[in-house]
PDB file of C-alpha atoms and ligand atoms in Angstrom:
ATOM      1  CA  MET A   1    -102.365 112.523  93.584  1.00 94.00           C
ATOM      2  CA  LYS A   2    -103.592 112.925  90.076  1.00 96.00           C
ATOM      3  CA  LEU A   3    -103.703 109.992  87.690  1.00 98.00           C
ATOM      4  CA  SER A   4    -104.025 110.664  83.983  1.00 98.00           C
ATOM      5  CA  ALA A   5    -103.554 108.968  80.653  1.00 98.00           C
ATOM      6  CA  GLU A   6    -102.059 110.685  77.624  1.00 98.00           C
ATOM      7  CA  HIS A   7    -102.625 109.377  74.118  1.00 98.00           C
ATOM      8  CA  LEU A   8    -102.735 105.867  75.432  1.00 98.00           C
ATOM      9  CA  SER A   9    -102.952 103.037  72.914  1.00 98.00           C
ATOM     10  CA  TYR A  10    -102.644  99.310  73.359  1.00 98.00           C
ATOM     11  CA  GLN A  11    -102.362  96.572  70.792  1.00 98.00           C
ATOM     12  CA  ILE A  12    -101.745  92.921  71.291  1.00 96.00           C
ATOM     13  CA  GLU A  13    -100.811  90.490  68.533  1.00 94.00           C
ATOM     14  CA  GLY A  14    -101.650  93.142  65.971  1.00 93.00           C
ATOM     15  CA  LYS A  15    -105.132  93.600  67.452  1.00 96.00           C
ATOM     16  CA  GLU A  16    -106.159  97.053  68.581  1.00 97.00           C
ATOM     17  CA  ILE A  17    -107.573  97.081  72.105  1.00 98.00           C
ATOM     18  CA  LEU A  18    -107.390 100.771  73.066  1.00 98.00           C
ATOM     19  CA  ARG A  19    -106.824 103.756  70.797  1.00 97.00           C
ATOM     20  CA  ASP A  20    -105.520 107.184  71.727  1.00 98.00           C
ATOM     21  CA  ILE A  21    -107.065 107.534  75.150  1.00 98.00           C
ATOM     22  CA  SER A  22    -106.503 110.766  77.042  1.00 98.00           C
ATOM     23  CA  LEU A  23    -108.182 111.049  80.422  1.00 97.00           C
ATOM     24  CA  THR A  24    -107.771 112.710  83.766  1.00 98.00           C
ATOM     25  CA  PHE A  25    -109.292 111.088  86.822  1.00 98.00           C
ATOM     26  CA  PRO A  26    -110.584 113.598  89.370  1.00 97.00           C
ATOM     27  CA  GLU A  27    -108.669 113.457  92.643  1.00 98.00           C
ATOM     28  CA  GLY A  28    -110.539 112.310  95.727  1.00 98.00           C
ATOM     29  CA  LYS A  29    -113.542 111.181  93.667  1.00 98.00           C
ATOM     30  CA  ARG A  30    -115.045 107.878  92.599  1.00 98.00           C
ATOM     31  CA  THR A  31    -114.871 107.267  88.874  1.00 98.00           C
ATOM     32  CA  ALA A  32    -116.706 104.383  87.206  1.00 98.00           C
ATOM     33  CA  ILE A  33    -115.436 102.970  83.931  1.00 98.00           C
ATOM     34  CA  ILE A  34    -118.309 101.383  82.038  1.00 98.00           C
ATOM     35  CA  GLY A  35    -118.831  99.919  78.585  1.00 98.00           C
ATOM     36  CA  PRO A  36    -119.780  96.705  76.816  1.00 97.00           C
ATOM     37  CA  ASN A  37    -117.835  93.455  77.175  1.00 96.00           C
ATOM     38  CA  GLY A  38    -114.630  93.575  75.205  1.00 96.00           C
ATOM     39  CA  ALA A  39    -114.499  97.392  75.129  1.00 97.00           C
ATOM     40  CA  GLY A  40    -111.107  97.322  76.854  1.00 97.00           C
ATOM     41  CA  LYS A  41    -112.091  98.307  80.419  1.00 98.00           C
ATOM     42  CA  SER A  42    -109.918  95.707  82.170  1.00 97.00           C
ATOM     43  CA  THR A  43    -107.049  96.486  79.842  1.00 98.00           C
ATOM     44  CA  LEU A  44    -107.330 100.188  80.676  1.00 98.00           C
ATOM     45  CA  LEU A  45    -107.353  99.428  84.401  1.00 98.00           C
ATOM     46  CA  ARG A  46    -104.302  97.160  84.080  1.00 97.00           C
ATOM     47  CA  LEU A  47    -102.487  99.873  82.149  1.00 98.00           C
ATOM     48  CA  LEU A  48    -103.370 102.476  84.790  1.00 98.00           C
ATOM     49  CA  ALA A  49    -102.039 100.132  87.484  1.00 97.00           C
ATOM     50  CA  GLY A  50     -98.772  99.623  85.618  1.00 97.00           C
ATOM     51  CA  LEU A  51     -99.418  95.871  85.321  1.00 96.00           C
ATOM     52  CA  ILE A  52     -98.948  96.071  81.541  1.00 96.00           C
ATOM     53  CA  LYS A  53     -97.124  98.612  79.400  1.00 97.00           C
ATOM     54  CA  PRO A  54     -98.830 100.826  76.847  1.00 98.00           C
ATOM     55  CA  SER A  55     -97.988 100.365  73.158  1.00 98.00           C
ATOM     56  CA  GLN A  56     -98.102 104.137  72.748  1.00 98.00           C
ATOM     57  CA  GLY A  57     -98.667 107.042  75.109  1.00 98.00           C
ATOM     58  CA  LYS A  58     -98.216 107.169  78.845  1.00 98.00           C
ATOM     59  CA  ILE A  59     -99.823 107.132  82.254  1.00 98.00           C
ATOM     60  CA  LEU A  60     -98.914 109.960  84.557  1.00 98.00           C
ATOM     61  CA  LEU A  61     -99.054 110.120  88.330  1.00 98.00           C
ATOM     62  CA  ASP A  62     -98.805 113.762  89.340  1.00 97.00           C
ATOM     63  CA  GLY A  63     -97.226 114.421  85.961  1.00 96.00           C
ATOM     64  CA  ARG A  64     -94.634 111.638  86.231  1.00 97.00           C
ATOM     65  CA  ASP A  65     -94.619 108.642  83.881  1.00 98.00           C
ATOM     66  CA  ILE A  66     -95.467 105.597  86.015  1.00 98.00           C
ATOM     67  CA  GLN A  67     -92.954 103.523  84.024  1.00 96.00           C
ATOM     68  CA  ALA A  68     -90.254 105.680  85.618  1.00 96.00           C
ATOM     69  CA  ILE A  69     -91.556 105.071  89.150  1.00 96.00           C
ATOM     70  CA  GLY A  70     -90.259 101.935  90.893  1.00 91.00           C
ATOM     71  CA  ARG A  71     -92.755  99.116  91.486  1.00 91.00           C
ATOM     72  CA  GLN A  72     -92.689  99.483  95.266  1.00 92.00           C
ATOM     73  CA  LYS A  73     -92.949 103.244  95.207  1.00 94.00           C
ATOM     74  CA  LEU A  74     -95.868 103.015  92.787  1.00 96.00           C
ATOM     75  CA  ALA A  75     -97.589 100.493  95.070  1.00 95.00           C
ATOM     76  CA  GLN A  76     -97.352 102.929  97.982  1.00 95.00           C
ATOM     77  CA  ASN A  77     -99.497 105.325  95.988  1.00 97.00           C
ATOM     78  CA  LEU A  78    -101.704 103.075  93.962  1.00 98.00           C
ATOM     79  CA  ALA A  79    -103.347  99.728  94.781  1.00 98.00           C
ATOM     80  CA  VAL A  80    -105.191  97.499  92.372  1.00 97.00           C
ATOM     81  CA  LEU A  81    -107.688  94.724  92.871  1.00 97.00           C
ATOM     82  CA  PRO A  82    -107.809  92.855  89.563  1.00 93.00           C
ATOM     83  CA  GLN A  83    -110.618  90.533  88.563  1.00 90.00           C
ATOM     84  CA  GLY A  84    -110.327  86.991  89.838  1.00 85.00           C
ATOM     85  CA  ALA A  85    -107.509  87.727  92.282  1.00 88.00           C
ATOM     86  CA  SER A  86    -106.316  84.559  93.996  1.00 90.00           C
ATOM     87  CA  ALA A  87    -104.392  83.789  97.170  1.00 93.00           C
ATOM     88  CA  PRO A  88    -101.644  81.195  97.614  1.00 91.00           C
ATOM     89  CA  PRO A  89    -102.934  77.950  99.219  1.00 90.00           C
ATOM     90  CA  ASP A  90    -103.223  77.860 103.025  1.00 94.00           C
ATOM     91  CA  THR A  91    -103.292  81.651 103.345  1.00 97.00           C
ATOM     92  CA  THR A  92    -105.236  83.071 106.262  1.00 98.00           C
ATOM     93  CA  VAL A  93    -107.144  86.325 105.924  1.00 98.00           C
ATOM     94  CA  ARG A  94    -104.692  88.150 108.192  1.00 98.00           C
ATOM     95  CA  ARG A  95    -101.739  86.874 106.174  1.00 97.00           C
ATOM     96  CA  LEU A  96    -103.437  87.961 102.930  1.00 98.00           C
ATOM     97  CA  VAL A  97    -104.093  91.450 104.267  1.00 98.00           C
ATOM     98  CA  ASP A  98    -100.509  91.625 105.520  1.00 96.00           C
ATOM     99  CA  TYR A  99     -99.309  91.021 101.922  1.00 95.00           C
ATOM    100  CA  GLY A 100    -100.674  94.506 101.295  1.00 95.00           C
ATOM    101  CA  ARG A 101     -97.718  95.846 103.247  1.00 94.00           C
ATOM    102  CA  PHE A 102     -95.152  94.561 100.729  1.00 90.00           C
ATOM    103  CA  PRO A 103     -94.510  98.018  99.222  1.00 90.00           C
ATOM    104  CA  TYR A 104     -93.154  99.138 102.571  1.00 89.00           C
ATOM    105  CA  ARG A 105     -90.714  96.245 103.005  1.00 83.00           C
ATOM    106  CA  SER A 106     -87.705  95.079 101.099  1.00 70.00           C
ATOM    107  CA  TYR A 107     -84.793  92.691 101.339  1.00 62.00           C
ATOM    108  CA  PHE A 108     -82.793  95.471 102.916  1.00 64.00           C
ATOM    109  CA  ARG A 109     -85.527  97.156 104.886  1.00 67.00           C
ATOM    110  CA  ALA A 110     -87.845  95.320 107.264  1.00 68.00           C
ATOM    111  CA  GLY A 111     -90.470  98.048 107.331  1.00 70.00           C
ATOM    112  CA  ASN A 112     -91.952  99.313 110.550  1.00 83.00           C
ATOM    113  CA  PRO A 113     -93.749  96.405 112.290  1.00 85.00           C
ATOM    114  CA  GLN A 114     -95.844  98.660 114.482  1.00 88.00           C
ATOM    115  CA  TYR A 115     -96.982 100.776 111.555  1.00 90.00           C
ATOM    116  CA  ASP A 116     -97.594  97.683 109.433  1.00 92.00           C
ATOM    117  CA  ARG A 117     -99.746  96.159 112.159  1.00 95.00           C
ATOM    118  CA  LYS A 118    -101.780  99.342 112.496  1.00 96.00           C
ATOM    119  CA  ALA A 119    -102.389  99.505 108.752  1.00 96.00           C
ATOM    120  CA  VAL A 120    -103.464  95.845 108.662  1.00 97.00           C
ATOM    121  CA  GLU A 121    -105.822  96.335 111.624  1.00 98.00           C
ATOM    122  CA  TRP A 122    -107.305  99.432 110.022  1.00 97.00           C
ATOM    123  CA  ALA A 123    -107.863  97.666 106.692  1.00 98.00           C
ATOM    124  CA  MET A 124    -109.488  94.669 108.413  1.00 98.00           C
ATOM    125  CA  THR A 125    -111.758  96.917 110.461  1.00 98.00           C
ATOM    126  CA  VAL A 126    -112.947  99.019 107.521  1.00 97.00           C
ATOM    127  CA  THR A 127    -113.801  95.904 105.517  1.00 98.00           C
ATOM    128  CA  GLN A 128    -115.185  94.012 108.537  1.00 97.00           C
ATOM    129  CA  VAL A 129    -113.044  90.923 108.105  1.00 98.00           C
ATOM    130  CA  LYS A 130    -111.573  90.858 111.621  1.00 97.00           C
ATOM    131  CA  ASP A 131    -114.096  88.296 112.871  1.00 97.00           C
ATOM    132  CA  PHE A 132    -112.630  85.721 110.507  1.00 98.00           C
ATOM    133  CA  GLU A 133    -109.025  86.861 110.281  1.00 98.00           C
ATOM    134  CA  SER A 134    -107.710  83.381 111.172  1.00 98.00           C
ATOM    135  CA  ARG A 135    -109.713  81.553 108.523  1.00 98.00           C
ATOM    136  CA  GLN A 136    -108.259  80.276 105.287  1.00 97.00           C
ATOM    137  CA  VAL A 137    -109.059  82.487 102.311  1.00 97.00           C
ATOM    138  CA  ALA A 138    -110.071  79.343 100.374  1.00 95.00           C
ATOM    139  CA  SER A 139    -112.877  78.665 102.897  1.00 96.00           C
ATOM    140  CA  LEU A 140    -114.561  82.072 102.608  1.00 96.00           C
ATOM    141  CA  SER A 141    -117.876  82.881 100.939  1.00 96.00           C
ATOM    142  CA  GLY A 142    -117.820  85.174  97.895  1.00 94.00           C
ATOM    143  CA  GLY A 143    -118.664  88.295  99.890  1.00 95.00           C
ATOM    144  CA  GLU A 144    -116.140  87.559 102.651  1.00 96.00           C
ATOM    145  CA  ARG A 145    -113.484  86.771 100.090  1.00 96.00           C
ATOM    146  CA  GLN A 146    -113.986  90.004  98.183  1.00 96.00           C
ATOM    147  CA  ARG A 147    -113.792  91.997 101.421  1.00 97.00           C
ATOM    148  CA  ALA A 148    -110.570  90.204 102.365  1.00 98.00           C
ATOM    149  CA  PHE A 149    -108.979  91.128  99.021  1.00 98.00           C
ATOM    150  CA  LEU A 150    -110.240  94.668  99.390  1.00 98.00           C
ATOM    151  CA  ALA A 151    -108.582  94.745 102.828  1.00 98.00           C
ATOM    152  CA  MET A 152    -105.291  93.659 101.261  1.00 98.00           C
ATOM    153  CA  ALA A 153    -105.477  96.557  98.794  1.00 98.00           C
ATOM    154  CA  LEU A 154    -106.402  98.995 101.573  1.00 98.00           C
ATOM    155  CA  ALA A 155    -103.498  97.818 103.760  1.00 97.00           C
ATOM    156  CA  GLN A 156    -101.269  99.344 101.087  1.00 97.00           C
ATOM    157  CA  GLN A 157    -102.746 102.672 102.211  1.00 96.00           C
ATOM    158  CA  PRO A 158    -102.739 103.946  98.654  1.00 97.00           C
ATOM    159  CA  GLU A 159    -103.967 107.336  97.557  1.00 98.00           C
ATOM    160  CA  ILE A 160    -105.584 105.734  94.532  1.00 98.00           C
ATOM    161  CA  LEU A 161    -107.559 102.509  94.533  1.00 98.00           C
ATOM    162  CA  LEU A 162    -108.219 100.683  91.244  1.00 98.00           C
ATOM    163  CA  LEU A 163    -110.920  98.014  91.207  1.00 98.00           C
ATOM    164  CA  ASP A 164    -111.993  95.698  88.408  1.00 98.00           C
ATOM    165  CA  GLU A 165    -115.652  94.722  88.702  1.00 97.00           C
ATOM    166  CA  PRO A 166    -115.503  94.417  92.500  1.00 97.00           C
ATOM    167  CA  THR A 167    -119.038  93.033  92.821  1.00 96.00           C
ATOM    168  CA  THR A 168    -118.914  90.237  90.245  1.00 93.00           C
ATOM    169  CA  TYR A 169    -120.469  86.958  91.497  1.00 89.00           C
ATOM    170  CA  LEU A 170    -121.874  88.606  94.641  1.00 95.00           C
ATOM    171  CA  ASP A 171    -125.546  88.607  95.576  1.00 96.00           C
ATOM    172  CA  ILE A 172    -127.283  91.979  95.876  1.00 96.00           C
ATOM    173  CA  ALA A 173    -126.711  92.414  99.617  1.00 97.00           C
ATOM    174  CA  HIS A 174    -123.020  91.640  99.292  1.00 96.00           C
ATOM    175  CA  GLN A 175    -122.760  93.906  96.247  1.00 97.00           C
ATOM    176  CA  LEU A 176    -124.090  96.780  98.333  1.00 97.00           C
ATOM    177  CA  GLU A 177    -121.764  95.905 101.194  1.00 96.00           C
ATOM    178  CA  VAL A 178    -118.735  96.183  98.910  1.00 97.00           C
ATOM    179  CA  MET A 179    -119.972  99.378  97.255  1.00 98.00           C
ATOM    180  CA  GLN A 180    -120.544 100.945 100.678  1.00 97.00           C
ATOM    181  CA  ILE A 181    -117.017 100.092 101.831  1.00 98.00           C
ATOM    182  CA  ILE A 182    -115.688 101.672  98.649  1.00 98.00           C
ATOM    183  CA  ARG A 183    -117.758 104.774  99.283  1.00 98.00           C
ATOM    184  CA  GLU A 184    -116.537 104.952 102.881  1.00 97.00           C
ATOM    185  CA  VAL A 185    -112.833 104.772 102.028  1.00 97.00           C
ATOM    186  CA  ASN A 186    -113.399 107.492  99.496  1.00 98.00           C
ATOM    187  CA  GLU A 187    -115.492 109.799 101.680  1.00 98.00           C
ATOM    188  CA  ARG A 188    -113.826 109.263 105.048  1.00 97.00           C
ATOM    189  CA  TYR A 189    -110.270 108.702 104.012  1.00 96.00           C
ATOM    190  CA  GLY A 190    -110.173 110.676 100.780  1.00 96.00           C
ATOM    191  CA  MET A 191    -108.949 107.803  98.620  1.00 98.00           C
ATOM    192  CA  THR A 192    -109.426 108.319  94.889  1.00 98.00           C
ATOM    193  CA  VAL A 193    -111.349 105.356  93.490  1.00 98.00           C
ATOM    194  CA  ILE A 194    -111.348 104.216  89.871  1.00 98.00           C
ATOM    195  CA  MET A 195    -113.522 101.176  89.315  1.00 98.00           C
ATOM    196  CA  VAL A 196    -114.684  99.142  86.362  1.00 98.00           C
ATOM    197  CA  LEU A 197    -118.378  98.493  86.966  1.00 98.00           C
ATOM    198  CA  HIS A 198    -120.684  96.268  84.959  1.00 95.00           C
ATOM    199  CA  ASP A 199    -123.832  97.484  86.690  1.00 96.00           C
ATOM    200  CA  ILE A 200    -125.042 100.737  85.148  1.00 97.00           C
ATOM    201  CA  ASN A 201    -127.179 101.524  88.183  1.00 97.00           C
ATOM    202  CA  HIS A 202    -124.207 101.085  90.516  1.00 98.00           C
ATOM    203  CA  ALA A 203    -122.343 103.592  88.393  1.00 98.00           C
ATOM    204  CA  LEU A 204    -125.312 105.978  88.691  1.00 98.00           C
ATOM    205  CA  GLN A 205    -125.550 105.481  92.429  1.00 97.00           C
ATOM    206  CA  TYR A 206    -121.952 105.222  93.581  1.00 98.00           C
ATOM    207  CA  ALA A 207    -119.792 107.197  91.157  1.00 98.00           C
ATOM    208  CA  ASP A 208    -119.107 110.930  90.926  1.00 98.00           C
ATOM    209  CA  GLU A 209    -117.762 110.560  87.424  1.00 98.00           C
ATOM    210  CA  ALA A 210    -118.357 108.098  84.598  1.00 98.00           C
ATOM    211  CA  VAL A 211    -116.009 107.177  81.770  1.00 98.00           C
ATOM    212  CA  VAL A 212    -117.633 105.270  78.927  1.00 98.00           C
ATOM    213  CA  LEU A 213    -115.492 103.033  76.742  1.00 98.00           C
ATOM    214  CA  ALA A 214    -116.689 101.614  73.445  1.00 97.00           C
ATOM    215  CA  ASN A 215    -114.971 100.612  70.233  1.00 94.00           C
ATOM    216  CA  HIS A 216    -111.523 101.016  71.810  1.00 95.00           C
ATOM    217  CA  ARG A 217    -112.129 104.648  72.693  1.00 97.00           C
ATOM    218  CA  VAL A 218    -113.563 106.912  75.355  1.00 98.00           C
ATOM    219  CA  VAL A 219    -116.951 107.931  74.013  1.00 97.00           C
ATOM    220  CA  SER A 220    -118.033 110.020  76.983  1.00 98.00           C
ATOM    221  CA  GLN A 221    -116.883 111.300  80.372  1.00 98.00           C
ATOM    222  CA  GLY A 222    -118.752 113.323  82.961  1.00 98.00           C
ATOM    223  CA  ARG A 223    -121.344 113.208  85.703  1.00 98.00           C
ATOM    224  CA  PRO A 224    -123.015 109.785  85.717  1.00 98.00           C
ATOM    225  CA  ASP A 225    -126.564 111.150  85.569  1.00 96.00           C
ATOM    226  CA  LYS A 226    -125.633 113.281  82.562  1.00 97.00           C
ATOM    227  CA  VAL A 227    -123.560 110.670  80.753  1.00 98.00           C
ATOM    228  CA  ILE A 228    -125.506 107.463  81.429  1.00 98.00           C
ATOM    229  CA  SER A 229    -128.731 108.015  79.550  1.00 97.00           C
ATOM    230  CA  VAL A 230    -131.346 106.035  77.672  1.00 97.00           C
ATOM    231  CA  GLY A 231    -129.629 107.170  74.469  1.00 97.00           C
ATOM    232  CA  LEU A 232    -126.229 105.953  75.629  1.00 97.00           C
ATOM    233  CA  LEU A 233    -127.632 102.546  76.558  1.00 97.00           C
ATOM    234  CA  ALA A 234    -129.101 102.238  73.063  1.00 97.00           C
ATOM    235  CA  ASP A 235    -126.001 103.465  71.240  1.00 97.00           C
ATOM    236  CA  VAL A 236    -123.303 101.775  73.282  1.00 97.00           C
ATOM    237  CA  PHE A 237    -124.941  98.684  74.766  1.00 97.00           C
ATOM    238  CA  GLY A 238    -127.664  98.113  72.181  1.00 96.00           C
ATOM    239  CA  VAL A 239    -130.464  97.992  74.742  1.00 97.00           C
ATOM    240  CA  ARG A 240    -133.640  99.933  75.174  1.00 97.00           C
ATOM    241  CA  ALA A 241    -134.210 101.225  78.670  1.00 97.00           C
ATOM    242  CA  GLU A 242    -136.707 103.146  80.721  1.00 97.00           C
ATOM    243  CA  ARG A 243    -135.589 105.922  83.020  1.00 97.00           C
ATOM    244  CA  PHE A 244    -136.981 106.416  86.505  1.00 96.00           C
ATOM    245  CA  VAL A 245    -136.220 108.719  89.365  1.00 96.00           C
ATOM    246  CA  ASN A 246    -136.332 106.756  92.617  1.00 95.00           C
ATOM    247  CA  GLU A 247    -137.511 107.945  96.027  1.00 95.00           C
ATOM    248  CA  GLN A 248    -134.043 109.220  96.867  1.00 93.00           C
ATOM    249  CA  GLY A 249    -134.171 111.367  93.748  1.00 94.00           C
ATOM    250  CA  ARG A 250    -131.633 109.223  91.906  1.00 94.00           C
ATOM    251  CA  THR A 251    -131.807 108.220  88.288  1.00 96.00           C
ATOM    252  CA  VAL A 252    -132.377 104.509  87.689  1.00 97.00           C
ATOM    253  CA  LEU A 253    -132.302 102.907  84.264  1.00 98.00           C
ATOM    254  CA  SER A 254    -134.167  99.711  83.610  1.00 97.00           C
ATOM    255  CA  PRO A 255    -133.197  97.811  80.444  1.00 96.00           C
ATOM    256  CA  THR A 256    -136.311  96.480  78.735  1.00 96.00           C
ATOM    257  CA  ALA A 257    -135.307  95.009  75.374  1.00 96.00           C
ATOM    258  CA  LEU A 258    -132.553  94.744  72.818  1.00 95.00           C
ATOM    259  CA  VAL A 259    -132.531  97.510  70.263  1.00 93.00           C
ATOM    260  CA  ASP A 260    -133.820  96.228  66.928  1.00 79.00           C
ATOM    261  CA  THR A 261    -130.517  95.580  65.164  1.00 65.00           C
ATOM    262  CA  MET A 262    -132.101  96.311  61.769  1.00 53.00           C
ATOM    263  CA  LYS A 263    -132.635  99.918  62.845  1.00 56.00           C
ATOM    264  CA  ARG A 264    -129.230 100.456  64.441  1.00 52.00           C
TER     265      ARG A 264
HETATM  266  P1  LIG B 301    -113.544  94.506  78.947  1.00 75.92           P
HETATM  267  O1  LIG B 301    -112.914  94.557  80.296  1.00 75.92           O
HETATM  268  O2  LIG B 301    -114.142  95.809  78.533  1.00 75.92           O
HETATM  269  O3  LIG B 301    -114.534  93.378  78.773  1.00 75.92           O
HETATM  270  P2  LIG B 301    -110.926  93.668  78.054  1.00 75.92           P
HETATM  271  O4  LIG B 301    -109.991  94.756  78.381  1.00 75.92           O
HETATM  272  O5  LIG B 301    -110.940  92.471  78.948  1.00 75.92           O
HETATM  273  O6  LIG B 301    -112.386  94.255  77.874  1.00 75.92           O
HETATM  274  O7  LIG B 301    -110.597  93.141  76.597  1.00 75.92           O
HETATM  275  C1  LIG B 301    -110.695  93.966  75.452  1.00 75.92           C
HETATM  276  C2  LIG B 301    -110.368  93.148  74.219  1.00 75.92           C
HETATM  277  O8  LIG B 301    -108.998  92.791  74.247  1.00 75.92           O
HETATM  278  C3  LIG B 301    -111.152  91.838  74.112  1.00 75.92           C
HETATM  279  O9  LIG B 301    -111.502  91.656  72.772  1.00 75.92           O
HETATM  280  C4  LIG B 301    -110.148  90.805  74.576  1.00 75.92           C
HETATM  281  O10 LIG B 301    -110.411  89.571  73.958  1.00 75.92           O
HETATM  282  C5  LIG B 301    -108.830  91.405  74.115  1.00 75.92           C
HETATM  283  N1  LIG B 301    -107.682  91.030  74.953  1.00 75.92           N
HETATM  284  C6  LIG B 301    -107.433  91.461  76.221  1.00 75.92           C
HETATM  285  N2  LIG B 301    -106.294  90.933  76.698  1.00 75.92           N
HETATM  286  C7  LIG B 301    -105.808  90.151  75.718  1.00 75.92           C
HETATM  287  C8  LIG B 301    -104.653  89.320  75.581  1.00 75.92           C
HETATM  288  N3  LIG B 301    -103.767  89.194  76.582  1.00 75.92           N
HETATM  289  N4  LIG B 301    -104.488  88.658  74.398  1.00 75.92           N
HETATM  290  C9  LIG B 301    -105.364  88.793  73.396  1.00 75.92           C
HETATM  291  N5  LIG B 301    -106.462  89.560  73.462  1.00 75.92           N
HETATM  292  C10 LIG B 301    -106.695  90.219  74.597  1.00 75.92           C
END
């Protein structure tokens, strides 16, 4: 399914957050949304997920305005893991992951227990949370917790997965673990992934496409190694950086200093 934004703007309390954004996210690919703090990345992700409504413009799923698609139907196609997601007290991992099946149940319709169970098992296996499925979410380490929430989103079996800074607060090993799970669900199961990333090098390594937000607008979109350059880091983030090509032939950018603001 194709997700796109058309002339999307968002203001809150008279303050402009996003202005006239038109974007198409490539199907079956991993897109990273990057940009400085306050650029509007989380807001864009929340708009794409239908969690908030645009002030102007629309978001289209296969050409249909998501505002016209029911909440449950939308959640069967699109799952979102917002920043700082929290679980109700006394929730076990299995229970949390099972919440991911809500789009398939309703007051009138119990869902299909066998299918639900299979989806929950699959999501727990992919994210490797089965070993601690009976533990309370509140007792988990940061890495375990993030995988459990990722499992909940995957249990929705969406075609499109939206993630807001999925590696925040994780150490480097656990960051890689999460990025690898994201890559696997994309490559093996064909899920389209759209993720806000704060780490430029993660965007270079794990995304097929980069969207750069700055000053309320999209300033660039394209292949990460074309878009994310020393020049972009200077212009958009205000940092000087050195560019390397690592042993795997990938571009790595190393920030070295703040750009002299007098010269900007
Ligand atoms: P990013 O994710 O790029 O850091 P955000 O989307 O979180 O940016 O926020 C963009 C701007 O919008 C920030 O200046 C933030 O303070 C403001 N903003 C976001 N949500 C609200 C809100 N509910 N009320 C007021 N300002 C908000």
